[in-house]
Coordinates of C-alpha atoms in Angstrom, one line a residue:
M112 CA 171.6 67.9 108.2
P113 CA 172.4 70.9 106.4
R114 CA 171.7 74.2 108.6
G115 CA 169.9 77.2 106.3
P116 CA 170.6 80.8 107.3
P117 CA 169.8 82.3 110.9
A118 CA 166.2 83.2 110.7
A119 CA 165.7 87.1 111.2
A120 CA 165.5 88.3 114.5
D121 CA 161.4 89.1 115.1
P122 CA 161.3 92.3 117.3
A123 CA 157.7 91.9 118.2
A124 CA 158.6 89.0 120.0
T125 CA 161.8 90.6 121.7
T126 CA 162.5 92.4 124.7
L127 CA 164.2 95.5 123.6
A128 CA 164.4 99.3 124.2
V129 CA 163.8 101.3 121.5
L130 CA 164.4 105.3 121.4
L131 CA 161.9 107.1 118.7
I132 CA 163.7 110.2 117.8
G133 CA 161.7 113.2 115.6
P134 CA 160.5 116.5 115.5
A135 CA 157.4 118.0 117.2
G136 CA 154.4 116.8 115.2
A137 CA 156.7 113.7 113.5
G138 CA 153.9 111.1 115.2
K139 CA 156.5 110.0 117.7
T140 CA 153.9 109.4 120.5
S141 CA 151.3 108.3 118.4
V142 CA 153.1 105.7 116.8
A143 CA 155.0 104.6 120.0
K144 CA 151.8 104.0 122.1
Y145 CA 150.3 101.9 118.9
W146 CA 153.7 99.8 118.5
A147 CA 153.5 99.1 122.4
D148 CA 149.8 98.3 122.3
H149 CA 150.2 95.7 119.6
R150 CA 153.3 93.2 120.4
R151 CA 153.6 90.2 121.6
V152 CA 155.7 90.7 124.5
P153 CA 155.0 93.1 127.7
T154 CA 156.0 96.9 126.3
A155 CA 155.9 100.1 127.7
H156 CA 155.5 103.4 126.2
I157 CA 157.6 106.4 128.0
S158 CA 157.1 109.9 126.7
L159 CA 159.9 112.2 127.7
D160 CA 157.3 114.8 127.4
D161 CA 155.1 113.6 129.7
V162 CA 157.5 113.1 132.3
R163 CA 158.4 116.6 132.0
E164 CA 155.2 117.5 132.6
W165 CA 154.8 115.3 136.1
V166 CA 156.6 119.0 137.0
R167 CA 153.4 121.1 137.8
S168 CA 154.5 124.4 139.6
G169 CA 157.7 125.8 138.6
F170 CA 157.5 124.0 134.9
A171 CA 160.1 124.8 132.3
D172 CA 157.7 125.5 129.3
P173 CA 159.3 124.5 125.6
Q174 CA 157.3 127.8 124.5
T175 CA 159.6 129.9 126.4
G176 CA 163.0 128.7 125.0
W177 CA 166.2 126.7 126.1
N178 CA 167.6 127.8 128.9
D179 CA 169.6 126.7 132.3
H180 CA 166.1 125.8 134.0
S181 CA 164.5 123.9 130.8
E182 CA 167.7 122.1 130.6
A183 CA 167.5 121.0 134.3
Q184 CA 164.3 119.8 134.0
Y185 CA 165.1 117.8 130.5
R186 CA 168.1 116.1 132.3
L187 CA 166.4 115.2 135.1
A188 CA 163.0 113.8 133.2
R189 CA 165.7 111.9 131.1
R190 CA 167.2 110.1 133.8
T191 CA 163.9 109.6 135.5
C192 CA 162.9 107.9 131.9
G193 CA 166.3 105.8 131.9
F194 CA 165.7 104.7 135.2
A195 CA 162.1 103.5 134.5
A196 CA 163.4 101.7 131.2
R197 CA 166.2 99.9 133.1
N198 CA 163.7 98.4 135.3
F199 CA 160.9 97.7 133.0
L200 CA 164.1 95.7 130.8
A201 CA 165.0 94.1 133.9
N202 CA 161.7 92.8 134.3
G203 CA 161.2 91.3 131.0
I204 CA 159.1 94.3 129.5
S205 CA 160.2 95.9 126.5
C206 CA 160.2 100.2 126.4
I207 CA 159.8 102.5 123.6
L208 CA 160.6 106.4 124.5
D209 CA 160.4 109.3 122.5
D210 CA 162.3 112.4 122.4
A211 CA 163.1 115.1 120.0
V212 CA 167.1 114.8 119.9
F213 CA 169.0 116.6 118.4
P214 CA 171.7 115.5 116.3
D215 CA 173.6 118.6 116.8
R216 CA 173.0 119.2 120.5
P217 CA 175.2 117.1 123.2
V218 CA 173.3 118.4 125.9
V219 CA 169.9 116.6 124.7
G220 CA 172.1 114.1 122.6
L221 CA 172.3 110.2 122.4
G222 CA 175.0 109.8 124.5
G223 CA 172.8 110.3 127.3
W224 CA 170.0 108.5 126.4
K225 CA 172.6 105.4 125.9
R226 CA 174.1 106.1 129.7
H227 CA 170.7 105.9 131.2
V228 CA 169.0 103.3 129.4
G229 CA 172.1 101.1 128.6
P230 CA 174.0 99.9 125.3
G231 CA 171.3 97.9 123.8
L232 CA 169.3 100.9 123.0
L233 CA 168.1 100.9 119.7
P234 CA 167.6 104.7 118.4
V235 CA 165.2 105.1 115.2
V236 CA 164.4 108.6 113.8
L237 CA 160.8 109.6 112.3
L238 CA 161.1 112.3 110.2
P239 CA 158.2 113.2 107.8
G240 CA 157.6 116.3 105.5
L241 CA 158.2 119.6 106.8
D242 CA 154.5 120.2 105.3
V243 CA 153.2 117.2 107.1
V244 CA 155.4 118.3 110.7
L245 CA 153.5 121.7 110.3
E246 CA 149.6 120.3 109.8
R247 CA 150.1 117.8 112.6
N248 CA 151.5 120.6 115.1
A249 CA 148.5 122.9 114.3
E250 CA 146.2 120.1 115.5
R251 CA 148.3 119.7 119.1
S252 CA 146.9 122.2 122.0
G253 CA 148.7 123.5 125.2
N254 CA 152.5 123.8 125.5
R255 CA 153.0 120.7 122.9
R256 CA 151.7 123.0 119.9
L257 CA 154.8 125.1 119.0
G258 CA 154.8 128.0 116.6
D259 CA 155.3 127.1 113.0
E260 CA 158.8 129.2 112.9
E261 CA 160.2 127.1 115.7
V262 CA 159.0 123.5 114.2
A263 CA 160.5 124.5 110.8
R264 CA 163.6 125.5 112.5
I265 CA 163.7 122.1 114.5
H266 CA 162.5 119.9 111.5
G267 CA 165.5 121.5 109.8
R268 CA 167.9 120.2 112.4
M269 CA 166.6 117.1 112.6
A270 CA 167.6 116.6 109.1
G271 CA 171.1 116.2 110.7
W272 CA 170.3 112.5 111.6
Y273 CA 170.6 112.0 107.7
G274 CA 173.9 110.3 107.2
S275 CA 174.4 109.5 110.8
G276 CA 173.9 105.8 110.1
L277 CA 171.0 105.9 112.3
P278 CA 167.7 104.4 110.8
I279 CA 165.2 107.1 109.2
I280 CA 161.9 106.6 109.0
D281 CA 159.8 109.3 106.4
N282 CA 156.0 108.7 107.5
S283 CA 154.7 111.7 105.2
Q284 CA 152.6 109.1 103.5
L285 CA 151.8 106.2 106.4
G286 CA 149.5 106.0 108.6
I287 CA 150.2 104.9 112.6
P288 CA 150.0 101.5 111.9
E289 CA 151.7 101.5 108.5
T290 CA 154.2 103.5 110.4
A291 CA 154.6 100.7 113.1
E292 CA 154.9 98.1 110.5
V293 CA 158.0 99.6 109.2
L294 CA 159.4 100.5 112.5
D295 CA 159.6 96.7 113.4
D296 CA 161.1 95.8 109.8
V297 CA 163.8 98.6 110.8
L298 CA 164.1 97.4 114.2
A299 CA 165.0 93.6 113.0
R300 CA 167.5 95.1 110.5
S301 CA 168.9 96.8 113.8
I302 CA 168.8 93.6 115.9
A303 CA 170.4 91.6 113.3
S304 CA 173.1 94.6 112.5
P305 CA 173.0 97.2 115.4
P306 CA 173.5 100.6 113.9
S307 CA 176.7 102.4 115.8
W308 CA 176.3 105.3 117.6

């Protein structure tokens, strides 16, 4: 009996670890929560910002800039997220993590995530246009809302992901469910042919 080509991987039915990357206001957390809520396999959402905010007294607020104190808290949060992801994965629960990983900043780069979560981590960049990011950021509150200049600077640095080989989703014209659907398509391709990073 002749056999056809292998069936495409179904990310909705596969246990996997995804890292959703993008600037503030890209929609990472909203998309990650929606995607995790609508999978056929158990899935956890792990937000680096949420874990960072477990520190109450002495929290290194991102609005005050990047320094040794904020870097130390970032690294601790990333290790904590990585430990949680490995624990979930070992128990058959998929994970989607979200973080603003910079292509030009090794200290907050992909290597640390790969080290803490494992080599099967699938990074995907969510990068809408600057006008969309500014509009979404304006709707945020507390220490998650950044100044327009800072958002524009971060967005510009995120453009460095173009040409990196990582999949990039421009969700400027997409709602959350549509972005999650595109994410599934991107993940199916990444499972079939993992990006080198």
